[in-house]
Amino acid sequence: MDISNVLNPEGETVRDSLEELDELILAQFTSPQREEQDEELVVEPFVSVQEALEALAKLRLYQEQSGGDTGLILQLNRQERQLRVVREESLQQSDGRSF
């Protein structure tokens, strides 16, 4: 049997328009569920360093008051120091721009 007979049988004629072909191809890459997920995507507001420091202080206070894990409290302290460094660096950069 010749392979061209398998790929293009004599009795079968395919008449797909370009629009139908486009729709078939695009349907494989897009799904209605994916479009719904994109619509539900919520953009979270930007959290400033100051807001992060305040939240971190509140979490650390909660852990200390509730007798929380000492290791976690130490990690929170380290994170607070790092955020303070970031805040100081950003303040120095903004001070340098004001000249």
Coordinates of C-alpha atoms in Angstrom, one line a residue, residues 6-50:
V6 CA -3.2 6.5 3.4
L7 CA -2.6 10.2 3.8
N8 CA -4.8 11.4 1.0
P9 CA -7.5 8.7 0.3
E10 CA -9.3 9.2 -3.0
G11 CA -12.8 9.3 -1.6
E12 CA -12.1 11.9 1.1
T13 CA -12.0 15.6 0.3
V14 CA -11.1 18.0 3.1
R15 CA -12.4 21.5 2.7
D16 CA -11.5 23.4 5.8
S17 CA -11.4 27.2 5.6
L18 CA -8.6 29.1 7.0
E19 CA -10.9 30.5 9.7
E20 CA -11.9 26.9 10.8
L21 CA -8.2 25.9 10.8
D22 CA -7.3 28.9 13.0
E23 CA -10.1 28.1 15.4
L24 CA -9.1 24.5 15.7
I25 CA -5.4 25.3 16.3
L26 CA -6.2 28.1 18.8
A27 CA -8.7 25.9 20.7
Q28 CA -5.9 23.6 21.5
F29 CA -3.8 26.3 23.1
T30 CA -6.6 28.2 24.9
S31 CA -9.2 26.8 27.1
P32 CA -12.3 28.5 28.6
Q33 CA -11.0 27.6 32.1
R34 CA -7.7 29.3 31.5
E35 CA -9.5 32.5 30.4
E36 CA -11.6 32.5 33.5
Q37 CA -8.5 32.1 35.7
D38 CA -6.9 35.1 33.9
E39 CA -10.0 37.2 34.7
E40 CA -9.9 36.2 38.4
L41 CA -6.2 37.2 38.7
V42 CA -5.9 39.8 41.5
V43 CA -3.0 42.2 41.5
E44 CA -1.7 42.5 45.0
P45 CA -0.9 46.0 46.2
F46 CA 2.8 46.9 46.7
V47 CA 4.0 46.5 50.2
S48 CA 6.5 49.1 51.3
V49 CA 9.5 48.3 53.5
Q50 CA 7.9 50.3 56.3

